[in-house]
Short mmCIF file of C-alpha atoms in Angstrom, two decimals:
data_model
loop_
_atom_site.label_atom_id
_atom_site.label_comp_id
_atom_site.label_asym_id
_atom_site.label_seq_id
_atom_site.Cartn_x
_atom_site.Cartn_y
_atom_site.Cartn_z
CA UNK A 1 4.85 -21.24 12.21
CA UNK A 2 6.84 -20.41 15.32
CA UNK A 3 4.17 -21.58 17.75
CA UNK A 4 4.35 -25.11 16.30
CA UNK A 5 8.13 -25.11 16.62
CA UNK A 6 8.08 -23.91 20.23
CA UNK A 7 5.60 -26.45 21.58
CA UNK A 8 5.34 -30.19 21.45
CA UNK A 9 2.23 -32.18 20.57
CA UNK A 10 1.06 -31.89 24.16
CA UNK A 11 1.47 -28.10 24.16
CA UNK A 12 4.56 -28.14 26.39
CA UNK A 13 7.02 -25.32 25.78
CA UNK A 14 10.36 -26.50 24.34
CA UNK A 15 13.11 -24.30 25.81
CA UNK A 16 15.74 -25.49 23.31
CA UNK A 17 13.53 -24.36 20.44
CA UNK A 18 13.22 -20.89 21.97
CA UNK A 19 16.99 -20.67 22.37
CA UNK A 20 17.47 -21.76 18.76
CA UNK A 21 15.16 -19.03 17.48
CA UNK A 22 16.91 -16.39 19.59
CA UNK A 23 20.32 -17.46 18.30
CA UNK A 24 19.18 -17.45 14.67
CA UNK A 25 17.72 -13.97 14.98
CA UNK A 26 20.85 -12.72 16.76
CA UNK A 27 22.94 -14.02 13.84
CA UNK A 28 20.67 -12.27 11.33
CA UNK A 29 20.97 -8.93 13.13
CA UNK A 30 24.71 -9.28 13.74
CA UNK A 31 25.36 -9.88 10.04
CA UNK A 32 24.48 -6.30 9.19
CA UNK A 33 22.22 -7.49 6.37
CA UNK A 34 19.14 -5.37 5.74
CA UNK A 35 16.69 -8.11 6.60
CA UNK A 36 13.64 -8.44 8.79
CA UNK A 37 12.86 -11.58 10.74
CA UNK A 38 9.10 -12.08 10.92
CA UNK A 39 7.22 -14.57 13.08
CA UNK A 40 3.86 -15.99 12.09
CA UNK A 41 2.42 -16.28 15.58
CA UNK A 42 4.94 -15.09 18.18
CA UNK A 43 5.08 -11.42 19.10
CA UNK A 44 7.80 -9.50 20.97
CA UNK A 45 10.02 -12.48 21.77
CA UNK A 46 13.06 -14.39 20.58
CA UNK A 47 14.47 -11.40 18.70
CA UNK A 48 11.89 -11.26 15.91
CA UNK A 49 11.40 -7.87 14.26
CA UNK A 50 7.68 -8.35 13.83
CA UNK A 51 4.78 -10.77 13.63
CA UNK A 52 1.71 -11.44 11.56
CA UNK A 53 -1.44 -9.79 12.86
CA UNK A 54 -3.37 -13.00 12.23
CA UNK A 55 -6.60 -11.44 13.51
CA UNK A 56 -6.47 -8.56 11.01
CA UNK A 57 -8.09 -10.39 8.06
CA UNK A 58 -10.87 -11.76 10.26
CA UNK A 59 -11.69 -8.21 11.38
CA UNK A 60 -11.58 -6.63 7.91
CA UNK A 61 -12.91 -9.25 5.49
CA UNK A 62 -16.43 -9.47 7.01
CA UNK A 63 -16.77 -5.69 6.68
CA UNK A 64 -15.93 -5.87 3.00
CA UNK A 65 -18.31 -8.78 2.39
CA UNK A 66 -21.29 -7.40 4.28
CA UNK A 67 -24.28 -5.77 2.52
CA UNK A 68 -23.98 -2.02 2.10
CA UNK A 69 -26.96 -1.28 4.31
CA UNK A 70 -25.56 -3.14 7.32
CA UNK A 71 -21.85 -2.48 6.81
CA UNK A 72 -20.31 -1.44 10.15
CA UNK A 73 -17.16 0.65 9.79
CA UNK A 74 -16.23 0.47 13.46
CA UNK A 75 -14.25 -2.82 13.36
CA UNK A 76 -12.53 -1.69 10.18
CA UNK A 77 -11.43 1.64 11.65
CA UNK A 78 -10.19 -0.13 14.77
CA UNK A 79 -8.27 -2.82 12.87
CA UNK A 80 -6.45 -0.29 10.69
CA UNK A 81 -4.87 1.50 13.65
CA UNK A 82 -4.43 -1.30 16.18
CA UNK A 83 -2.62 -4.62 16.37
CA UNK A 84 -5.80 -6.69 16.42
CA UNK A 85 -4.31 -9.93 17.72
CA UNK A 86 -1.73 -8.70 20.20
CA UNK A 87 -3.24 -5.39 21.27
CA UNK A 88 -1.76 -1.92 21.35
CA UNK A 89 -1.15 0.52 18.53
CA UNK A 90 -0.18 -0.88 15.14
CA UNK A 91 3.33 -0.03 14.04
CA UNK A 92 6.38 -1.26 12.19
CA UNK A 93 6.24 -4.67 13.94
CA UNK A 94 2.73 -5.52 12.66
CA UNK A 95 2.27 -7.47 9.42
CA UNK A 96 -1.15 -6.67 7.90
CA UNK A 97 -2.76 -8.91 5.28
CA UNK A 98 -6.11 -10.08 3.94
CA UNK A 99 -5.01 -13.44 2.53
CA UNK A 100 -2.58 -16.08 3.80
CA UNK A 101 -2.15 -19.83 3.47
CA UNK A 102 -4.41 -20.19 6.52
CA UNK A 103 -7.04 -17.58 5.67
CA UNK A 104 -7.36 -18.48 1.97
CA UNK A 105 -5.99 -22.04 1.90
CA UNK A 106 -7.81 -25.34 1.47
CA UNK A 107 -6.05 -26.78 4.53
CA UNK A 108 -8.40 -24.73 6.72
CA UNK A 109 -11.25 -24.59 4.17
CA UNK A 110 -10.21 -20.98 3.53
CA UNK A 111 -11.55 -18.73 0.81
CA UNK A 112 -9.96 -16.07 -1.34
CA UNK A 113 -11.18 -12.53 -0.65
CA UNK A 114 -13.05 -12.02 -3.99
CA UNK A 115 -14.96 -15.27 -3.35
CA UNK A 116 -15.89 -14.08 0.13
CA UNK A 117 -17.23 -10.82 -1.28
CA UNK A 118 -19.15 -12.42 -4.15
CA UNK A 119 -19.31 -16.23 -3.86
CA UNK A 120 -21.46 -16.59 -6.97
CA UNK A 121 -19.24 -14.43 -9.18
CA UNK A 122 -15.79 -13.74 -7.62
CA UNK A 123 -14.60 -11.87 -10.73
CA UNK A 124 -17.55 -9.49 -10.73
CA UNK A 125 -17.31 -5.70 -10.65
CA UNK A 126 -18.23 -5.67 -6.95
CA UNK A 127 -15.71 -8.36 -6.03
CA UNK A 128 -12.88 -6.61 -7.86
CA UNK A 129 -13.77 -3.17 -6.50
CA UNK A 130 -14.06 -4.24 -2.86
CA UNK A 131 -10.96 -6.45 -3.07
CA UNK A 132 -8.91 -3.49 -4.31
CA UNK A 133 -10.44 -1.25 -1.66
CA UNK A 134 -9.54 -3.68 1.12
CA UNK A 135 -6.01 -4.23 -0.15
CA UNK A 136 -5.42 -0.48 -0.37
CA UNK A 137 -6.51 0.00 3.24
CA UNK A 138 -4.29 -2.86 4.39
CA UNK A 139 -1.30 -1.33 2.59
CA UNK A 140 -2.09 2.14 3.92
CA UNK A 141 -2.41 1.03 7.55
CA UNK A 142 0.63 1.07 9.89
CA UNK A 143 2.82 -1.99 9.57
CA UNK A 144 4.27 -4.25 6.92
CA UNK A 145 1.77 -5.23 4.19
CA UNK A 146 1.71 -8.78 2.84
CA UNK A 147 0.17 -10.42 -0.23
CA UNK A 148 -0.50 -14.12 -0.80
CA UNK A 149 0.73 -15.37 -4.16
CA UNK A 150 -1.95 -14.99 -6.79
CA UNK A 151 -3.74 -12.22 -4.89
CA UNK A 152 -2.20 -9.65 -7.22
CA UNK A 153 -3.97 -11.32 -10.17
CA UNK A 154 -7.35 -11.85 -8.46
CA UNK A 155 -6.86 -15.57 -7.89
CA UNK A 156 -10.28 -16.89 -6.84
CA UNK A 157 -9.45 -20.51 -6.01
CA UNK A 158 -8.24 -21.43 -2.50
CA UNK A 159 -4.49 -21.66 -2.05
CA UNK A 160 -3.40 -25.31 -2.23
CA UNK A 161 -0.14 -27.19 -2.00
CA UNK A 162 -1.57 -29.56 -4.58
CA UNK A 163 -2.48 -26.95 -7.19
CA UNK A 164 -0.33 -24.27 -8.75
CA UNK A 165 -1.42 -20.65 -8.83
CA UNK A 166 -2.91 -19.78 -12.22
CA UNK A 167 -0.37 -17.25 -13.47
CA UNK A 168 -2.23 -16.85 -16.79
CA UNK A 169 -4.46 -14.50 -14.79
CA UNK A 170 -1.73 -11.88 -15.07
CA UNK A 171 -2.92 -11.65 -18.68
CA UNK A 172 -6.65 -12.02 -18.10
CA UNK A 173 -6.69 -9.58 -15.15
CA UNK A 174 -4.26 -6.86 -16.33
CA UNK A 175 -6.14 -4.09 -14.52
CA UNK A 176 -5.85 -5.84 -11.16
CA UNK A 177 -2.15 -6.48 -11.75
CA UNK A 178 -1.57 -2.83 -12.69
CA UNK A 179 -3.39 -1.73 -9.54
CA UNK A 180 -1.17 -3.84 -7.30
CA UNK A 181 1.96 -2.60 -9.08
CA UNK A 182 0.93 1.03 -8.55
CA UNK A 183 -0.07 0.40 -4.94
CA UNK A 184 3.24 -1.26 -4.09
CA UNK A 185 5.21 1.59 -5.65
CA UNK A 186 3.18 4.12 -3.70
CA UNK A 187 3.51 2.21 -0.41
CA UNK A 188 7.28 2.00 -0.86
CA UNK A 189 7.29 5.72 -1.74
CA UNK A 190 9.56 5.03 -4.68
CA UNK A 191 8.66 8.33 -6.36
CA UNK A 192 8.70 10.35 -3.12
CA UNK A 193 4.99 11.13 -3.40
CA UNK A 194 3.60 9.49 -0.25
CA UNK A 195 6.19 9.58 2.55
CA UNK A 196 3.48 9.34 5.19
CA UNK A 197 2.68 5.74 4.18
CA UNK A 198 6.08 4.80 5.61
CA UNK A 199 5.49 6.87 8.72
CA UNK A 200 4.81 5.97 12.34
CA UNK A 201 1.58 7.90 12.88
CA UNK A 202 -2.06 7.09 12.15
CA UNK A 203 -5.43 8.63 12.88
CA UNK A 204 -9.01 8.35 11.66
CA UNK A 205 -10.13 11.79 10.48
CA UNK A 206 -13.72 10.78 9.81
CA UNK A 207 -15.91 7.69 10.13
CA UNK A 208 -19.16 8.39 8.32
CA UNK A 209 -21.40 5.43 9.12
CA UNK A 210 -24.33 6.94 7.23
CA UNK A 211 -22.60 7.34 3.89
CA UNK A 212 -20.08 4.54 4.53
CA UNK A 213 -16.95 6.68 4.23
CA UNK A 214 -13.71 6.29 6.15
CA UNK A 215 -11.00 8.96 6.03
CA UNK A 216 -7.62 8.26 7.60
CA UNK A 217 -4.35 10.11 7.92
CA UNK A 218 -0.81 8.70 7.81
CA UNK A 219 2.31 10.73 8.56
CA UNK A 220 5.77 10.78 10.06
CA UNK A 221 6.09 12.32 13.50
CA UNK A 222 9.43 13.78 12.39
CA UNK A 223 8.03 15.44 9.25
CA UNK A 224 4.87 17.54 9.33
CA UNK A 225 4.83 17.80 5.53
CA UNK A 226 4.63 14.02 5.05
CA UNK A 227 0.85 13.87 5.42
CA UNK A 228 -1.04 11.28 3.38
CA UNK A 229 -4.84 11.17 3.45
CA UNK A 230 -6.73 8.03 2.44
CA UNK A 231 -10.43 8.37 1.58
CA UNK A 232 -12.45 5.15 1.26
CA UNK A 233 -16.01 4.99 -0.06
CA UNK A 234 -17.44 1.66 1.10
CA UNK A 235 -20.81 2.22 -0.53
CA UNK A 236 -21.96 1.18 -3.97
CA UNK A 237 -22.90 4.75 -4.84
CA UNK A 238 -20.60 7.44 -6.20
CA UNK A 239 -20.19 10.46 -3.92
CA UNK A 240 -19.88 13.92 -5.45
CA UNK A 241 -18.51 16.94 -3.58
CA UNK A 242 -17.93 14.90 -0.44
CA UNK A 243 -16.32 17.10 2.28
CA UNK A 244 -12.97 15.80 3.51
CA UNK A 245 -11.39 17.08 6.76
CA UNK A 246 -7.88 17.45 5.40
CA UNK A 247 -5.34 18.17 8.18
CA UNK A 248 -3.95 21.18 6.34
CA UNK A 249 -4.76 23.36 3.34
CA UNK A 250 -4.04 21.97 -0.12
CA UNK A 251 -3.80 21.56 -2.97
CA UNK A 252 -3.89 17.82 -2.33
CA UNK A 253 -2.78 15.57 -5.16
CA UNK A 254 -4.38 12.19 -5.95
CA UNK A 255 -1.71 9.52 -6.44
CA UNK A 256 -3.96 6.46 -6.45
CA UNK A 257 -7.62 6.19 -7.42
CA UNK A 258 -8.94 2.63 -7.45
CA UNK A 259 -11.85 3.75 -9.66
CA UNK A 260 -9.45 4.53 -12.52
CA UNK A 261 -10.47 2.87 -15.78
CA UNK A 262 -6.95 1.50 -16.23
CA UNK A 263 -7.75 -0.88 -13.37
CA UNK A 264 -11.03 -2.00 -14.92
CA UNK A 265 -12.75 -1.18 -18.19
CA UNK A 266 -16.07 -1.18 -16.32
CA UNK A 267 -14.86 1.24 -13.64
CA UNK A 268 -16.22 4.79 -13.55
CA UNK A 269 -13.05 6.89 -13.54
CA UNK A 270 -14.65 9.31 -11.08
CA UNK A 271 -12.28 11.76 -9.38
CA UNK A 272 -9.80 14.48 -10.27
CA UNK A 273 -6.02 14.65 -10.13
CA UNK A 274 -5.97 17.32 -7.43
CA UNK A 275 -8.18 18.81 -4.74
CA UNK A 276 -8.03 22.54 -4.07
CA UNK A 277 -9.81 24.67 -1.46
CA UNK A 278 -13.24 25.89 -2.50
CA UNK A 279 -15.84 28.17 -0.99
CA UNK A 280 -17.23 25.26 1.07
CA UNK A 281 -13.88 23.76 2.02
CA UNK A 282 -12.17 20.90 0.26
CA UNK A 283 -14.35 18.23 -1.31
CA UNK A 284 -13.74 15.25 -3.55
CA UNK A 285 -15.66 13.18 -6.06
CA UNK A 286 -15.12 9.49 -5.39
CA UNK A 287 -16.43 6.45 -7.20
CA UNK A 288 -18.38 3.53 -5.69
CA UNK A 289 -16.36 1.05 -3.60
CA UNK A 290 -13.27 3.17 -4.22
CA UNK A 291 -10.24 4.58 -2.42
CA UNK A 292 -8.21 7.67 -3.18
CA UNK A 293 -4.75 8.26 -1.71
CA UNK A 294 -3.67 11.92 -1.59
CA UNK A 295 -0.66 13.90 -0.43
CA UNK A 296 0.65 17.45 -0.62
CA UNK A 297 3.38 16.36 -3.03
CA UNK A 298 2.59 17.08 -6.69
CA UNK A 299 3.24 14.28 -9.20
CA UNK A 300 6.76 14.11 -10.52
CA UNK A 301 7.26 16.08 -13.75
CA UNK A 302 8.32 14.32 -16.92
CA UNK A 303 12.08 13.90 -17.21
CA UNK A 304 13.21 14.54 -20.79
CA UNK A 305 16.41 12.98 -22.10
CA UNK A 306 18.24 14.22 -25.18
CA UNK A 307 21.72 13.89 -26.66
CA UNK A 308 24.16 16.78 -26.85
CA UNK A 309 27.68 16.42 -28.33
CA UNK A 310 28.38 12.96 -26.94
CA UNK A 311 26.69 13.64 -23.61
CA UNK A 312 23.17 13.28 -22.28
CA UNK A 313 21.07 16.18 -21.08
CA UNK A 314 18.33 15.48 -18.56
CA UNK A 315 15.73 18.27 -18.42
CA UNK A 316 12.51 19.04 -16.57
CA UNK A 317 10.25 22.10 -16.07
CA UNK A 318 11.94 25.01 -14.29
CA UNK A 319 9.15 25.32 -11.71
CA UNK A 320 10.36 21.96 -10.39
CA UNK A 321 13.99 23.10 -10.23
CA UNK A 322 14.14 22.35 -6.49
CA UNK A 323 13.28 18.72 -7.06
CA UNK A 324 16.15 16.30 -6.52
CA UNK A 325 17.56 14.37 -9.47
CA UNK A 326 18.67 10.89 -8.42
CA UNK A 327 20.52 8.11 -10.20
CA UNK A 328 20.80 4.36 -9.64
CA UNK A 329 22.31 1.28 -11.20
CA UNK A 330 19.72 -0.95 -9.50
CA UNK A 331 16.39 0.97 -9.44
CA UNK A 332 14.39 -1.68 -7.55
CA UNK A 333 16.58 -1.22 -4.46
CA UNK A 334 15.46 1.97 -2.67
CA UNK A 335 18.82 2.51 -0.94
CA UNK A 336 20.69 2.47 -4.26
CA UNK A 337 19.35 5.87 -5.36
CA UNK A 338 21.81 8.73 -4.86
CA UNK A 339 21.29 12.44 -5.45
CA UNK A 340 23.00 14.21 -8.33
CA UNK A 341 24.71 17.37 -7.07
CA UNK A 342 22.39 20.37 -7.24
CA UNK A 343 25.43 22.45 -8.18
CA UNK A 344 25.40 20.80 -11.61
CA UNK A 345 21.78 21.81 -12.34
CA UNK A 346 21.30 24.72 -14.74
CA UNK A 347 18.04 26.69 -14.94
CA UNK A 348 17.42 28.55 -18.20
CA UNK A 349 14.76 28.91 -20.89
CA UNK A 350 11.96 27.56 -18.70
CA UNK A 351 13.68 24.33 -17.81
CA UNK A 352 16.13 22.86 -15.33
CA UNK A 353 18.77 20.57 -16.79
CA UNK A 354 21.92 18.65 -16.01
CA UNK A 355 24.48 17.05 -18.29
CA UNK A 356 25.53 13.45 -17.58
CA UNK A 357 27.78 10.89 -19.22
CA UNK A 358 25.98 8.32 -21.42
CA UNK A 359 25.42 4.99 -19.69
CA UNK A 360 23.54 1.87 -20.67
CA UNK A 361 23.02 0.88 -17.03
CA UNK A 362 22.12 4.14 -15.29
CA UNK A 363 18.57 5.07 -14.31
CA UNK A 364 17.36 8.54 -13.32
CA UNK A 365 14.33 9.91 -11.50
CA UNK A 366 13.07 13.12 -9.92
CA UNK A 367 12.11 13.19 -6.25
CA UNK A 368 10.23 15.85 -4.34
CA UNK A 369 12.57 17.86 -2.07
#
């Protein structure tokens, strides 16, 4: 809480505190460590790399909790692309979130998002669906996404320093946990399927106030092929053959569908794995209160591993021969992945393959070129 540190009880600015923060941040950046220094409520000063957009949840949560008939998409569309608190375009310095110790904590009589959506039944179908929808949009918007502990397991009780988070919910809410795991992987672009989510560009392709649909585009200004399109249906009705203004011709591949039954046994599972041009353009089927995240990158093919005379052979379909094989000893660290030389890849008999030395600590993956 940098604002509290910088000002005394009477609100007077404390210059020594400002100097201390600047020196600490200078030390962090001089160390060469890959770390970000984030302020809770100070923006563009004292050497911080970013700050919480503390107005973001108050702009988005009411939209999610409102009745379908009166739901206004305008504040939502605005909040996704702008730094709500500090003004200007949202970017890498903005931290976007829907829950925090202030927003969802008992200190400020806060409420968890599912309980805002459905106070009477915060674990209901509607509460789970709209919570996932909102979290997906927050993660897909420009900036650094943030979760409050317990949010990934649909914690419904206010955050409290006097009460531990109920971690047994990771067992009772496995679908919600799986959703957050998949969303985080996609946002980090671990599989190379959604590079645009880490990009610097954002636009709203369509705001359909009648049918309660928001379509947004994320991409890197340096890479025209990095496009990611996010389609959100904020109505309680499924939409079939809904026209989407994709920025370029497909096929577009669906990498996250919050209506998938693996995220909830009572979900509809509406939607396909890919969208291809049709006679009336490109349309999608999307479930109620659902989001689909699509890109031009096809899903990674299955990587087969088999033994061969004391060595390991890694193989995948030949039509993906241009994909890059990468290895890592620490797969959770994105920078640890290194490409295996393409010169070692052999294409024959309908498959691409490479021979590697057996290792109990090596991990391998395929990445789109």
